[in-house]
Structure formats: C-alpha cells, structure tokens
mmCIF file of C-alpha atoms and ligand atoms in Angstrom:
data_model
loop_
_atom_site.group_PDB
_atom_site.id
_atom_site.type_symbol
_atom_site.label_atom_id
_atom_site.label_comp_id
_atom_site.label_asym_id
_atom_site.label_seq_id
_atom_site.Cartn_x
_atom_site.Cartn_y
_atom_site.Cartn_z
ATOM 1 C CA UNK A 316 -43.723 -68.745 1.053
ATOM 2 C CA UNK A 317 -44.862 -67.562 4.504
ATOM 3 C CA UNK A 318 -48.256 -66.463 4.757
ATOM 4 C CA UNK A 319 -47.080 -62.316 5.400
ATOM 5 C CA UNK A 320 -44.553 -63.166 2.441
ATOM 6 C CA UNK A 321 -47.690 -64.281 0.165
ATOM 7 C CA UNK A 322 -49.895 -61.052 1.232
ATOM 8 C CA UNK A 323 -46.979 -58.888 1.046
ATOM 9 C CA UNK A 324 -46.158 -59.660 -2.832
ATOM 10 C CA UNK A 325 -49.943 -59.883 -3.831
ATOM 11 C CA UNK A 326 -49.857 -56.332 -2.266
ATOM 12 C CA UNK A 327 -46.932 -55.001 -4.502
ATOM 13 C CA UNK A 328 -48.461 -56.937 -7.542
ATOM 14 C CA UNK A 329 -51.339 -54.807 -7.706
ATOM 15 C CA UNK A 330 -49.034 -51.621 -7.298
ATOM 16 C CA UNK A 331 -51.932 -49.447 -6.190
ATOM 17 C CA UNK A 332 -51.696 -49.367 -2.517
ATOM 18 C CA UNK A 333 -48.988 -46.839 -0.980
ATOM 19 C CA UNK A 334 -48.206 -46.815 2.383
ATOM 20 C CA UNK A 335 -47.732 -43.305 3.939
ATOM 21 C CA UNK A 336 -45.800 -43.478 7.421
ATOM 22 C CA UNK A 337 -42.116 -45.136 7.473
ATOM 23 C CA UNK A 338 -44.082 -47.244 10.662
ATOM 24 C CA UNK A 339 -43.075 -50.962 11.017
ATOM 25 C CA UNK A 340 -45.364 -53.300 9.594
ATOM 26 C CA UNK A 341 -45.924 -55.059 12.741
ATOM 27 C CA UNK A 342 -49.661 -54.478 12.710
ATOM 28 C CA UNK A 343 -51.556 -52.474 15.693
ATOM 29 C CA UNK A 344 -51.883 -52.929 18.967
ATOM 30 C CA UNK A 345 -55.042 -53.852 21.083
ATOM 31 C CA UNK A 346 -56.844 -50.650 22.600
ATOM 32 C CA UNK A 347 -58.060 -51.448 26.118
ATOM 33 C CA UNK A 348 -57.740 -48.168 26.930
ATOM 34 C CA UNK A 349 -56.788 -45.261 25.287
ATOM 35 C CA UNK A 350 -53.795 -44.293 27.069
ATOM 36 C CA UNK A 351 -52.533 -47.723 25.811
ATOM 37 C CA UNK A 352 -52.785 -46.919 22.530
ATOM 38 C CA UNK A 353 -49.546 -46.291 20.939
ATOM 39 C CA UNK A 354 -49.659 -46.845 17.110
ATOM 40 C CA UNK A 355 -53.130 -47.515 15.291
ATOM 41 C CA UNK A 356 -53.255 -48.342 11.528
ATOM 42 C CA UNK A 357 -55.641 -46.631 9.300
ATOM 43 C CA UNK A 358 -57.222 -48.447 5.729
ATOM 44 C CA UNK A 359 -57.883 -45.563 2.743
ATOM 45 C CA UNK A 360 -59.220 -46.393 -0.232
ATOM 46 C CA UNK A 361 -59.900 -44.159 -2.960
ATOM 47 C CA UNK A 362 -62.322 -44.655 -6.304
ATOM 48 C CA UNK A 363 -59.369 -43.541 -8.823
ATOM 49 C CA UNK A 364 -56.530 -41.745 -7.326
ATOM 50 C CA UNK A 365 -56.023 -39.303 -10.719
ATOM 51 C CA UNK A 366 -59.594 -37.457 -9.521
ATOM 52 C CA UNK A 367 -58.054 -34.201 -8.570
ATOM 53 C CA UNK A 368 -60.463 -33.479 -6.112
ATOM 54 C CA UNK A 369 -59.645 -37.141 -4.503
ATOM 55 C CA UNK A 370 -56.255 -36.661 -4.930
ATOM 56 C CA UNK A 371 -56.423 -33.291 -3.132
ATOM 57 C CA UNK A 372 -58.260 -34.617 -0.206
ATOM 58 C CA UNK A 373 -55.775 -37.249 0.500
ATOM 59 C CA UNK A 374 -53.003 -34.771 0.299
ATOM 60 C CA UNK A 375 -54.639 -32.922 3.478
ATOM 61 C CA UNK A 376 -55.000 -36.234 5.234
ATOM 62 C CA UNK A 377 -51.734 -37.197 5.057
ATOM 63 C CA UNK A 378 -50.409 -33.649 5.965
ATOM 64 C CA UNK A 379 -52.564 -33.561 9.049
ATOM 65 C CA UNK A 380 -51.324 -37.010 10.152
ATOM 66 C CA UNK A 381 -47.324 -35.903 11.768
ATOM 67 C CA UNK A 382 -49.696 -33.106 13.722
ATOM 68 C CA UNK A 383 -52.253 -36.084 15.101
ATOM 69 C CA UNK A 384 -49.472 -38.091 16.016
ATOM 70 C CA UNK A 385 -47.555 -35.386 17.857
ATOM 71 C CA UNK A 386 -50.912 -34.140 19.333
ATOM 72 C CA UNK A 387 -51.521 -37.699 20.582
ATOM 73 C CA UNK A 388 -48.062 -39.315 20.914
ATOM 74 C CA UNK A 389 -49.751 -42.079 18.782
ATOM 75 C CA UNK A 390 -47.956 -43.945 15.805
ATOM 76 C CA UNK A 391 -50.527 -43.800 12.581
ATOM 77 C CA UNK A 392 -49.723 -46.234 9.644
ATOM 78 C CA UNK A 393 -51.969 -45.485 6.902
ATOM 79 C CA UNK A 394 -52.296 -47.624 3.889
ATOM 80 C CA UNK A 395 -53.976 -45.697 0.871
ATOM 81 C CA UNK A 396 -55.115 -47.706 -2.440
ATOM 82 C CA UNK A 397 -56.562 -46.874 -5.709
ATOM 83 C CA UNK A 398 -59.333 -49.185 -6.373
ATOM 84 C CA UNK A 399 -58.951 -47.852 -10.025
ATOM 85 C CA UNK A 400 -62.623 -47.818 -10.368
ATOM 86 C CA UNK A 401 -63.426 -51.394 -9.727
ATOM 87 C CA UNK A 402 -65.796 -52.195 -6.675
ATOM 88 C CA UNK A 403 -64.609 -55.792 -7.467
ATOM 89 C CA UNK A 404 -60.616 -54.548 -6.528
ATOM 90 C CA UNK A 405 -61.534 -52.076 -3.980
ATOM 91 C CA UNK A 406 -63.428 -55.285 -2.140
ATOM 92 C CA UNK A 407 -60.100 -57.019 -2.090
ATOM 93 C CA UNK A 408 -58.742 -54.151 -0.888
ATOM 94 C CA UNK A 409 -61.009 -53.725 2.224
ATOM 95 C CA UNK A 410 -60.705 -57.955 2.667
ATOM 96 C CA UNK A 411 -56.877 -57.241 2.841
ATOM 97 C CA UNK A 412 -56.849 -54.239 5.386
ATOM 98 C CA UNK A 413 -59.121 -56.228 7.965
ATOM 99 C CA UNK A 414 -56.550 -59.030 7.418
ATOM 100 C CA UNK A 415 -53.491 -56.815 7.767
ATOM 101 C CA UNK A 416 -55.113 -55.681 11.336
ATOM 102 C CA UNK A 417 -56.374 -52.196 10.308
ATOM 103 C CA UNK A 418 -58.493 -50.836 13.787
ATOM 104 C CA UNK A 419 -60.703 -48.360 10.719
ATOM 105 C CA UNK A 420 -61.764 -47.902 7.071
ATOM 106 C CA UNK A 421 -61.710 -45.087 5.205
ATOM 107 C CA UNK A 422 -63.744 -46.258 2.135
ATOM 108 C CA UNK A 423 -64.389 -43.918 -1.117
ATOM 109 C CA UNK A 424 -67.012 -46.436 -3.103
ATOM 110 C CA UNK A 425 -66.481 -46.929 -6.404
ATOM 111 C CA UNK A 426 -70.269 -47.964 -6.434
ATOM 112 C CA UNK A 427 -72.280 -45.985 -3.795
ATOM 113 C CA UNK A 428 -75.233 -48.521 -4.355
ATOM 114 C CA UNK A 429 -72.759 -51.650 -3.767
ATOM 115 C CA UNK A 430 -71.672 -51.143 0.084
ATOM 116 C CA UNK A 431 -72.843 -54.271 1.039
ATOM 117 C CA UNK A 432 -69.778 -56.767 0.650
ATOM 118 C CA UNK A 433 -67.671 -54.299 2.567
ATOM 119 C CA UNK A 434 -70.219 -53.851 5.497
ATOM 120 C CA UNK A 435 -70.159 -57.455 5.785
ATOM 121 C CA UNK A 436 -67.126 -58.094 6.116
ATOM 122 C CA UNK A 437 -66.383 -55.016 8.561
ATOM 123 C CA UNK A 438 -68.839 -56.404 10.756
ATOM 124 C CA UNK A 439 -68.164 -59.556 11.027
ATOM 125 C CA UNK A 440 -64.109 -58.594 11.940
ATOM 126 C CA UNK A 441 -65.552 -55.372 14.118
ATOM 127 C CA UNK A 442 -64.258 -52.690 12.387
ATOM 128 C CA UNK A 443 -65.468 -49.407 12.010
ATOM 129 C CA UNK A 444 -66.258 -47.955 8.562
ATOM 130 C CA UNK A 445 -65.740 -44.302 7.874
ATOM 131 C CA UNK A 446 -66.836 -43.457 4.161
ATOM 132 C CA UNK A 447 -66.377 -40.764 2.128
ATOM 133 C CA UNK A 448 -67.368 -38.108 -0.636
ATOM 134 C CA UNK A 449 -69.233 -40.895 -2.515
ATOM 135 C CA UNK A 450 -72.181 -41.074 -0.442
ATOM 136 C CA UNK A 451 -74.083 -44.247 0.387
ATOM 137 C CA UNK A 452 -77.817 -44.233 0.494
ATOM 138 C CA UNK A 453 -79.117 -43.787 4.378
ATOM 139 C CA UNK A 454 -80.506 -47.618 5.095
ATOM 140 C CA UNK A 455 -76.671 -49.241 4.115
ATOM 141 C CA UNK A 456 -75.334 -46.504 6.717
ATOM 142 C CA UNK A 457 -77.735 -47.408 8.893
ATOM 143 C CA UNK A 458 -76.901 -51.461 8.488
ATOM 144 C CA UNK A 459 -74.752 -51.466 11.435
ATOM 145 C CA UNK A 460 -73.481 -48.772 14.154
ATOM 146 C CA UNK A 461 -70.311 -48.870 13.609
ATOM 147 C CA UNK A 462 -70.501 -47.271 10.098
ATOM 148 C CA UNK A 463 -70.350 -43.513 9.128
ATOM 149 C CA UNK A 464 -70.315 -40.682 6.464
ATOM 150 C CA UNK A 465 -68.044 -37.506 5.729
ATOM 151 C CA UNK A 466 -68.815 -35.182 2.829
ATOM 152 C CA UNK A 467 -70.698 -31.888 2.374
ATOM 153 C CA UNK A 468 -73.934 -31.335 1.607
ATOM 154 C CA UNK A 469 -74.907 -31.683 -2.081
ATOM 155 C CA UNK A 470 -77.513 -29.539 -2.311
ATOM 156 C CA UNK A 471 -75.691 -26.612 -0.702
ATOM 157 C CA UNK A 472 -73.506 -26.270 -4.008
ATOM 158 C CA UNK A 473 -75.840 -26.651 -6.307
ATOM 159 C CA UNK A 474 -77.469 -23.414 -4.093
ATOM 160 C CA UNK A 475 -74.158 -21.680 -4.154
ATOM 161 C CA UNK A 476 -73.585 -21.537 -7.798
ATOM 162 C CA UNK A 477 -77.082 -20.720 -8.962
ATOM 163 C CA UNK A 478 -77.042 -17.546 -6.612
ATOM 164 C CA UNK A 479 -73.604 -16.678 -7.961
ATOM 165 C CA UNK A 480 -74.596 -17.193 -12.000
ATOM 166 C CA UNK A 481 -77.583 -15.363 -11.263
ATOM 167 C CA UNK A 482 -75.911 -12.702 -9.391
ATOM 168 C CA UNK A 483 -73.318 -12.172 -12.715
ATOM 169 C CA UNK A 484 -76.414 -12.620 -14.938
ATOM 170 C CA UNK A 485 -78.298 -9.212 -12.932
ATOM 171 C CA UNK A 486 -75.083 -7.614 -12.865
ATOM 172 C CA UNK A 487 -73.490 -7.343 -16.112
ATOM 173 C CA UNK A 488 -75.304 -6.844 -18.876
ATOM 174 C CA UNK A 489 -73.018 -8.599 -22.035
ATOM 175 C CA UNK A 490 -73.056 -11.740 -20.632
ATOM 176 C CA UNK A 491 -76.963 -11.991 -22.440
ATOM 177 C CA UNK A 492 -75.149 -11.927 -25.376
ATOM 178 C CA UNK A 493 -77.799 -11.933 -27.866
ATOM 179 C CA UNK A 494 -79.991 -9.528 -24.909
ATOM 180 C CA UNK A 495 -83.332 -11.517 -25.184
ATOM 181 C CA UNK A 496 -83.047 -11.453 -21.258
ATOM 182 C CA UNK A 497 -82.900 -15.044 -21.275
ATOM 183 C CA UNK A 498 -79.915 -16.866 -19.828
ATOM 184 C CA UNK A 499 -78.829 -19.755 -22.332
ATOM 185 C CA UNK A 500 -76.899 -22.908 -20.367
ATOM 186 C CA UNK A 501 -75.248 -25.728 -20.939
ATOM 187 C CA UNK A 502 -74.381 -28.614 -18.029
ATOM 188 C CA UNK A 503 -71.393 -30.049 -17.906
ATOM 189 C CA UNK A 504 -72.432 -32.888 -15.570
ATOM 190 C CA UNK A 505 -70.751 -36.049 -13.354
ATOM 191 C CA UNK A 506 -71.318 -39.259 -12.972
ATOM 192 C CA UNK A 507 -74.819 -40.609 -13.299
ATOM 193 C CA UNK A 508 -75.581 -42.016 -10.136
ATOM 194 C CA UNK A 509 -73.544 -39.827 -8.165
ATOM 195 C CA UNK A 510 -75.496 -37.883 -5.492
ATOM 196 C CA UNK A 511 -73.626 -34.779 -6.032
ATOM 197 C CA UNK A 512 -74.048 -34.461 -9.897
ATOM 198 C CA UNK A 513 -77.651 -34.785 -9.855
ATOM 199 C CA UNK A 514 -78.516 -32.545 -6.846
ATOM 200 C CA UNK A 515 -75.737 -30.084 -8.069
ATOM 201 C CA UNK A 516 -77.232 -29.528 -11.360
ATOM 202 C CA UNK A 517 -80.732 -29.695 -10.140
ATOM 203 C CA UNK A 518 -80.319 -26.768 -7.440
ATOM 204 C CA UNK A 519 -78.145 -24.600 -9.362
ATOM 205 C CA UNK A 520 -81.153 -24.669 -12.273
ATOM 206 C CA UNK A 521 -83.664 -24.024 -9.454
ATOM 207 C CA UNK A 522 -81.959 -21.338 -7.451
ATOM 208 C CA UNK A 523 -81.529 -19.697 -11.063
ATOM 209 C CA UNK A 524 -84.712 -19.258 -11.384
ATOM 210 C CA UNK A 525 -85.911 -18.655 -7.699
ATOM 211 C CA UNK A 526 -83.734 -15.582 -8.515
ATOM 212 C CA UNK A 527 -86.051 -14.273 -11.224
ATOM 213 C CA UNK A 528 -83.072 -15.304 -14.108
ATOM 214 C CA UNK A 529 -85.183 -16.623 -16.692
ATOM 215 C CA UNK A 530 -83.492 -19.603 -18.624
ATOM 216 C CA UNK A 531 -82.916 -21.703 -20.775
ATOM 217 C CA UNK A 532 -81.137 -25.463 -21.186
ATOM 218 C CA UNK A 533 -79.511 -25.750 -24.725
ATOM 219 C CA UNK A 534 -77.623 -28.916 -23.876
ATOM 220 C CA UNK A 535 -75.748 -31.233 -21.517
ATOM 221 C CA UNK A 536 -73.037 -33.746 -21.768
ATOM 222 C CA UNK A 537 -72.137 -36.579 -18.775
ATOM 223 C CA UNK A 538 -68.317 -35.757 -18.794
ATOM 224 C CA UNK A 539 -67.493 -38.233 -15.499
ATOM 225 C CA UNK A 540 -65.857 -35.180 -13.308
ATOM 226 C CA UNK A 541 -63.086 -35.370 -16.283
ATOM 227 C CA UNK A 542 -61.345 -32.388 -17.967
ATOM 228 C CA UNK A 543 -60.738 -34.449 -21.128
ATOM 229 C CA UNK A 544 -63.942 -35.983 -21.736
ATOM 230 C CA UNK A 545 -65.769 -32.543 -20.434
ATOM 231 C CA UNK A 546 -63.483 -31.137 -23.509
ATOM 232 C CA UNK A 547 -64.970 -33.012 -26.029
ATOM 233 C CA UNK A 548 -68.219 -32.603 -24.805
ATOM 234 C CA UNK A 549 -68.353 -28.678 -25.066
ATOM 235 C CA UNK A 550 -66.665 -29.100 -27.924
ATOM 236 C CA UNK A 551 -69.515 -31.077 -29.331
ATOM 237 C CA UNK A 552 -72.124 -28.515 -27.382
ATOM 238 C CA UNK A 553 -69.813 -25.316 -29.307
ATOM 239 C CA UNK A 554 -70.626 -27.338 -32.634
ATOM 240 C CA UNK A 555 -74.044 -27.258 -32.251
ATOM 241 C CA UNK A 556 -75.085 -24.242 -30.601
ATOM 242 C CA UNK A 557 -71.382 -22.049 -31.041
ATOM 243 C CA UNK A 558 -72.268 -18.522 -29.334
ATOM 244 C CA UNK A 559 -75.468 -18.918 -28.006
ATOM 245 C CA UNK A 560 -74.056 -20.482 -25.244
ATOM 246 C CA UNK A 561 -73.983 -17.777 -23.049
ATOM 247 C CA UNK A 562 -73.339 -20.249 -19.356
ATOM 248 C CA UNK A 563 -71.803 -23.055 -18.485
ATOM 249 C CA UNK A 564 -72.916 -25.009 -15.328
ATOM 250 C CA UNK A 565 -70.353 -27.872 -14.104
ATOM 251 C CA UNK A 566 -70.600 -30.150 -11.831
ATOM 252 C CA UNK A 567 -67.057 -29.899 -10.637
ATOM 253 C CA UNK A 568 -63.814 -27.726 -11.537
ATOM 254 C CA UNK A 569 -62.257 -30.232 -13.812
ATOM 255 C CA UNK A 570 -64.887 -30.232 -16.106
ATOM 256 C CA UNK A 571 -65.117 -26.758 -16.022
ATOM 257 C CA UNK A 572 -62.006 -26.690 -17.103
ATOM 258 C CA UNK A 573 -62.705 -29.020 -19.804
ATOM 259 C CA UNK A 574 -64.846 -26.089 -21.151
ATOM 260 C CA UNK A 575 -61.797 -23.733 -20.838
ATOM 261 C CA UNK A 576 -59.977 -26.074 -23.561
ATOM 262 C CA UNK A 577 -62.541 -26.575 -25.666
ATOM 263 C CA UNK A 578 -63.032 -22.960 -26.115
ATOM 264 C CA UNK A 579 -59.474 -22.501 -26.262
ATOM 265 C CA UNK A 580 -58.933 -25.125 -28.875
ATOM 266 C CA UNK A 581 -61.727 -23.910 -31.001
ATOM 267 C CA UNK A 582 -59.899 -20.304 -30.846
ATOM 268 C CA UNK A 583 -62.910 -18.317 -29.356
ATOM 269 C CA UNK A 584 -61.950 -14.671 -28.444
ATOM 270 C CA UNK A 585 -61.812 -14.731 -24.690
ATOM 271 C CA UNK A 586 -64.571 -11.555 -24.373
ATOM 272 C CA UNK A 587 -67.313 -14.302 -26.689
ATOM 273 C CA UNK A 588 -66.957 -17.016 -23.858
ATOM 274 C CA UNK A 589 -69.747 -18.229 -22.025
ATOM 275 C CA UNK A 590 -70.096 -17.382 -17.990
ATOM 276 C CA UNK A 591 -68.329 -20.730 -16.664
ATOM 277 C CA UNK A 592 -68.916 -21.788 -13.364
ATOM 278 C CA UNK A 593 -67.032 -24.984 -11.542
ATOM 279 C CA UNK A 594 -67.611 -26.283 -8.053
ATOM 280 C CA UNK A 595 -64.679 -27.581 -6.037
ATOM 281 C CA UNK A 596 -62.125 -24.843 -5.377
ATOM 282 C CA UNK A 597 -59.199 -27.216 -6.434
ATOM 283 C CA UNK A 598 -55.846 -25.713 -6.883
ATOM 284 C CA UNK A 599 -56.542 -25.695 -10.851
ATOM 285 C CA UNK A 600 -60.306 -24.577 -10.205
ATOM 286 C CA UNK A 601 -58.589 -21.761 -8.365
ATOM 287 C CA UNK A 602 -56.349 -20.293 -10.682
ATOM 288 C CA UNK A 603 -58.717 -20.434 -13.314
ATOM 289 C CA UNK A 604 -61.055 -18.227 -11.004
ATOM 290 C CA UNK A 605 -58.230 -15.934 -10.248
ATOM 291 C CA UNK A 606 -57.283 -15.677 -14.208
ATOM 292 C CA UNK A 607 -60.699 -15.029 -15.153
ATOM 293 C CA UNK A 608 -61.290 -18.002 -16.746
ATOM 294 C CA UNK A 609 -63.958 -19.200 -14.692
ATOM 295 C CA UNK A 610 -66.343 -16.735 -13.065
ATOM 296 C CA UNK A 611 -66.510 -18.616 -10.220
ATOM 297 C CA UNK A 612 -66.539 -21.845 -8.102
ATOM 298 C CA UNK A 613 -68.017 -23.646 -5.305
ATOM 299 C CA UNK A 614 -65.355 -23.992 -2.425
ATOM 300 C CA UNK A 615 -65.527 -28.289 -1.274
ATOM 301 C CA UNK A 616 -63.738 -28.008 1.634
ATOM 302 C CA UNK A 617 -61.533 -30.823 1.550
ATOM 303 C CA UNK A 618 -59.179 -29.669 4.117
ATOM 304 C CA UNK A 619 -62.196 -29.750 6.706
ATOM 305 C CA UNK A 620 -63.366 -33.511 5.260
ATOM 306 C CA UNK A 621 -59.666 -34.913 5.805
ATOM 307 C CA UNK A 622 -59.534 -33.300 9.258
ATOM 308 C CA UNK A 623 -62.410 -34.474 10.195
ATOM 309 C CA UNK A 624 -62.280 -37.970 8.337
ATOM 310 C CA UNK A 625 -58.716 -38.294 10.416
ATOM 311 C CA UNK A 626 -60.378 -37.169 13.742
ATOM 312 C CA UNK A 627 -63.095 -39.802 13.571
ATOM 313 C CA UNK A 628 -60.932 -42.356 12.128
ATOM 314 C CA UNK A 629 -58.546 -42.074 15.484
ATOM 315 C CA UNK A 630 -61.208 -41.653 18.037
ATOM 316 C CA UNK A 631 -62.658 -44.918 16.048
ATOM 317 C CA UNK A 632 -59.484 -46.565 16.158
ATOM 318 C CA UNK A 633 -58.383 -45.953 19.895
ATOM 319 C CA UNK A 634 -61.716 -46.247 21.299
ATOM 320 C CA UNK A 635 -62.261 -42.918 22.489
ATOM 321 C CA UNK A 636 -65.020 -40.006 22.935
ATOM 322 C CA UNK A 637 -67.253 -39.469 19.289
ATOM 323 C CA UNK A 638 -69.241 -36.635 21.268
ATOM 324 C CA UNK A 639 -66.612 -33.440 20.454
ATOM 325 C CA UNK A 640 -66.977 -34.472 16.711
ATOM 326 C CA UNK A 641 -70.578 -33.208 15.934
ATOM 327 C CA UNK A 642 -71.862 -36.303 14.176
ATOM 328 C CA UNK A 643 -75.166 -35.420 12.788
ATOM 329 C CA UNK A 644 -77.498 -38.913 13.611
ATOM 330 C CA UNK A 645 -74.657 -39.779 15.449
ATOM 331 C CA UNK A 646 -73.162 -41.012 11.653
ATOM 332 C CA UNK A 647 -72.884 -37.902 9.529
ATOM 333 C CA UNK A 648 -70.094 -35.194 9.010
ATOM 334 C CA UNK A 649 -70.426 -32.922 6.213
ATOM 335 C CA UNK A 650 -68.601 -29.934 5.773
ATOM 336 C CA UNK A 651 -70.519 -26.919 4.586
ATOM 337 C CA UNK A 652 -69.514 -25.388 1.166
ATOM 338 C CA UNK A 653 -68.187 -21.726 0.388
ATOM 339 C CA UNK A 654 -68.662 -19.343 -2.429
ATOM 340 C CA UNK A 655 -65.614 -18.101 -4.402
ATOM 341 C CA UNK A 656 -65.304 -15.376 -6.514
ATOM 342 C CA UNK A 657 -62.510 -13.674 -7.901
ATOM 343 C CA UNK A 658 -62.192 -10.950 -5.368
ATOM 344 C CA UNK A 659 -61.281 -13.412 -2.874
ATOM 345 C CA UNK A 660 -60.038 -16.406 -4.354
ATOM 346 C CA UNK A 661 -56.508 -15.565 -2.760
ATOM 347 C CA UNK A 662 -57.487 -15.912 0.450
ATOM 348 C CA UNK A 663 -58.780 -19.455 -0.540
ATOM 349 C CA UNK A 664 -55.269 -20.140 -2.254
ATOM 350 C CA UNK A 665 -53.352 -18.594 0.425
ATOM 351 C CA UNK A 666 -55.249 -21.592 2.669
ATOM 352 C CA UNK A 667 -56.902 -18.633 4.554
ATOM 353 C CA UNK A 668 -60.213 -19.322 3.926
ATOM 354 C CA UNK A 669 -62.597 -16.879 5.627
HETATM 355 C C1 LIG B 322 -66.223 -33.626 -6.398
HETATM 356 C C2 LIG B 322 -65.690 -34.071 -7.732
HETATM 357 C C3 LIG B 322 -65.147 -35.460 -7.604
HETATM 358 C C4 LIG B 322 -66.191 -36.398 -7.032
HETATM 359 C C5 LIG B 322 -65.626 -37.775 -6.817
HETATM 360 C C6 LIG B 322 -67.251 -34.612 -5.908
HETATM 361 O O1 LIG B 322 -67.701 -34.238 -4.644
HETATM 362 O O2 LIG B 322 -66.825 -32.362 -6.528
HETATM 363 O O3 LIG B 322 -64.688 -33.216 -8.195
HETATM 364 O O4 LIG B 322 -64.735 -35.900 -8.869
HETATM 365 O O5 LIG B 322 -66.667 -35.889 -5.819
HETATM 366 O O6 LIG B 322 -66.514 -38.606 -6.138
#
C-alpha cells in the first residue's frame, strides 16, 4: 500500500476526523506571497465533539468559511477531528495534520496542562498553533512565537452571572423562599482543572456578595459541562437539601439544564424551583431562558471566537498582516461575554445580538 493509501485508511479507521470542503486532497500550496496563495488547509481538533458548546462553535466556523473564501478567492480545506477526550489520540491527530501539509492548527486540548507534545512537534515542522476555549497556562503559550489563544475571558462570566442572581435576588422577593434574607446555592460546576469552571464559580460567589446578597453554599457537584451527569447531581443535591435550594449556579448551560430535569423528574411544581442560572447562551441554554426555565445565562460568544479563530488561522496560513486582528500580547483573542435575560434573549436567538 502506498504511503497516502496507508494514511488515508488509518484516517477512516479512527472515523473521527471529517473533512468539511469538497477541496482535492492534493495538500496546500507554498505561500511566498500572499497573492499566491490559492487554497490553504486548516487542522481542527476538538476535545469531544458531543460538547454542545464545542459543537456550536464549529458550526460558525464552518459557516463563515464559503464567505472567507469568496472574500479572499482562496480555497480552505479544513479537516476537523474529535480527539474523544484522549490527549494521547488528539496527539496523533496533530502528528497527522503536519504530515498531511496543514499551513495551521486549530487545537482544543483535551489536557490544558499537556501542550507540550503538540508544541514540539509544530515547531519543529513550522507551523503555527492557534488554540482554543481550553486555555493553556501563559509560559506553554509563550514556548514559541508562533503559538496563540482564542477564548473569552473567564472571569468576566463568572462577573456577569453574580450581578444578574443578585439583581433577581433584590428584585423579587419569593425567590428567598424561606425569607431569612439569605440566598441558599448550589454549584453545578465543570471540569476540575478547567480555567473557566473554577474562575466562573469563584466570581459569580464573589460578585454575589460584593452586591450586598448575603449567602450561603449548601452544596456542589463536578457534573463535567454534562446535562446527564449535572442531572444526577441535583438530583442528589434535591435529596439532601429538597426546597431550601433556593439558586442554582452552573458553570455552563448544559448543566443548567441538567438541573431543569432533575427538577422535572422529581415532579417539583415549577413556582418551588430554585433561581437557575447557566452561562453559554447555546441554542438549548436559550430557549430555556426564553421559557422561563432558566432565569438567565451568560452569552459565550462563539460566533465572535470562530470568526476570529478563522481570521487568524488564514492570515497564519497565507502569511499575511496579524496587526488588524487585535491580539492582546501579540497571542491573545478573547471575546468579551454578554448578559442575557429573558427580555432579550430573542435578539440573541434571532443572531442579532446587541
Ligand atoms: C463552555 C462549556 C464547554 C467548555 C469546553 C466552556 O467555555 O462554557 O460549555 O463545555 O468550555 O471546554
């Protein structure tokens, strides 16, 4: 078997890697100059491609790619894989898109603290690095200058939903439902280790209380951003401490959602629920915010992330100007978060957010 023959079935073995322009797999051409550029290929790979907020973003990189390629007259292949939560696979998967001649990275860790074997190997073939949502600590970005960052900034929706809980705790009355002016919470949290469960739970807790809301933590569970296993975790928390559970704090919108089917399941009369509030503003996240069902969420502006993943990623790729993109340290684009509430959660599901 040829050598493209052997990569090419080792590819489909694995099933996880789908490749999202009809291009010809002839590989990209050498960028001497920009105006020579005529196709580029870009590398994605994802930490597990059921994450809805994962999935979501990838959705609004591959719908901005036919305007790129107009805008530029440039043919983009782009090769997205699910590294299925193994840093081991998504390794392979990096190894196999510098073979395959891919001129950038888009790299979602599995392990934020285990860059290293893909900065290596970037290095040594020159190419660029762009990583994503799961944010790697500042000395591996800083291993080599051809590696960079695109997320939000953690802290900012921690901020967000603290000012918004505390805003529905000062407002309305029956949500202290046993009125001892004291707001009971439970935290529905993310992975350990991930920068934005920690700092989200942390600031929401703090800007709580910088608001004069006096609280109180009854519990947590580590639900993994999942609806099912945030489920069974309020469902334990429900056992335990049933209606004095007067707010839920998530770390993102699936989880948050969890906590809608727990409550559900356990047959709670809608008016005895707890204040639940996601963070994410995914499509689910949304509708629950416009049904009520969750007071409110945190908007993760995803569409702004994949346009500006997809911007760097082609300047990267062809060679061309970085200085229109805004990179903070010359390495860092994060996208600032949004407050959503029910009185305008159409505009964010129309896609005109303000
Ligand atoms: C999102 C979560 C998502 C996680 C994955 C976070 O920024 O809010 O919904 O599961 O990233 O890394």
């Amino acid at each position: 078997m040829g050598e493209m023959m052997k990569k090419k079935s080792r590819w489909w073995r694995k099933g996880i890697c789908l490749c999202l322009t009809a291009g010809i797999l002839t590989g990209c051409q050498d960028a001497d100059t920009k105006e020579n550029v005529k196709s580029i290929r870009i590398g994605v790979t994802v930490y597990d491609q059921y994450d809805t907020f994962i999935s979501q973003l990838i959705e609004c990189f591959s719908a901005d790619l036919s305007n790129k390629e107009k805008e530029t007259g440039t043919v983009i292949h782009i090769e997205v894989c699910n590294a299925a939560d193994s840093q081991t696979t998504q390794n392979s998967q990096v190894e196999d898109m510098l073979e395959n001649g891919c001129d950038v990275i888009c790299v979602n860790l599995v392990d934020r603290t285990e860059p290293t074997t893909i900065i290596d190997m970037a290095e040594k073939k020159n190419i660029p690095i762009i990583f994503f949502n799961r944010e790697l600590v500042e000395e591996d970005l800083k291993r080599w200058d051809q590696l960079y960052y695109v997320g939000a900034k953690a802290f900012e929706s921690g901020v967000m939903q603290g000012e918004v809980a505390a805003e529905i705790f000062q407002s309305d009355e029956s949500v202290d439902k046993n009125q001892d002016g004291v707001f009971q919470y439970v935290v529905l949290e993310g992975e350990a280790g991930h920068q934005d469960a920690i700092v989200r739970t942390e600031y929401a807790v703090s800007t709580l209380m910088e608001h004069q809301v006096k609280v109180e933590k009854l519990g947590y569970g580590i639900a993994n951003w999942n609806r099912a296993q945030a489920q069974t975790k309020m469902t334990q928390m429900l056992d335990q401490h049933g209606a004095e559970i007067e707010l839920v704090l998530a770390n993102n919108d699936d989880m948050a959602l969890g906590a809608v089917d727990a409550l559900k399941a356990a047959q709670i009369a809608r008016e005895d629920w707890p204040v639940i509030m996601g963070i994410d503003g995914t499509d689910v996240g949304l509708e629950a915010v416009k049904q009520g069902e969750l007071a409110g969420t945190v908007y993760n502006d995803k569409e702004g992330q994949a346009f500006a993943m997809l911007n760097l990623a082609y300047e990267l790729a062809t060679g061309g100007e970085l200085s229109g993109l805004e990179l903070e340290d010359g390495k860092y684009i994060r996208l600032p978060y949004a407050k959503v509430e029910q009185e305008d959660v159409e505009q964010y599901q129309n896609g005109e957010k303000p």
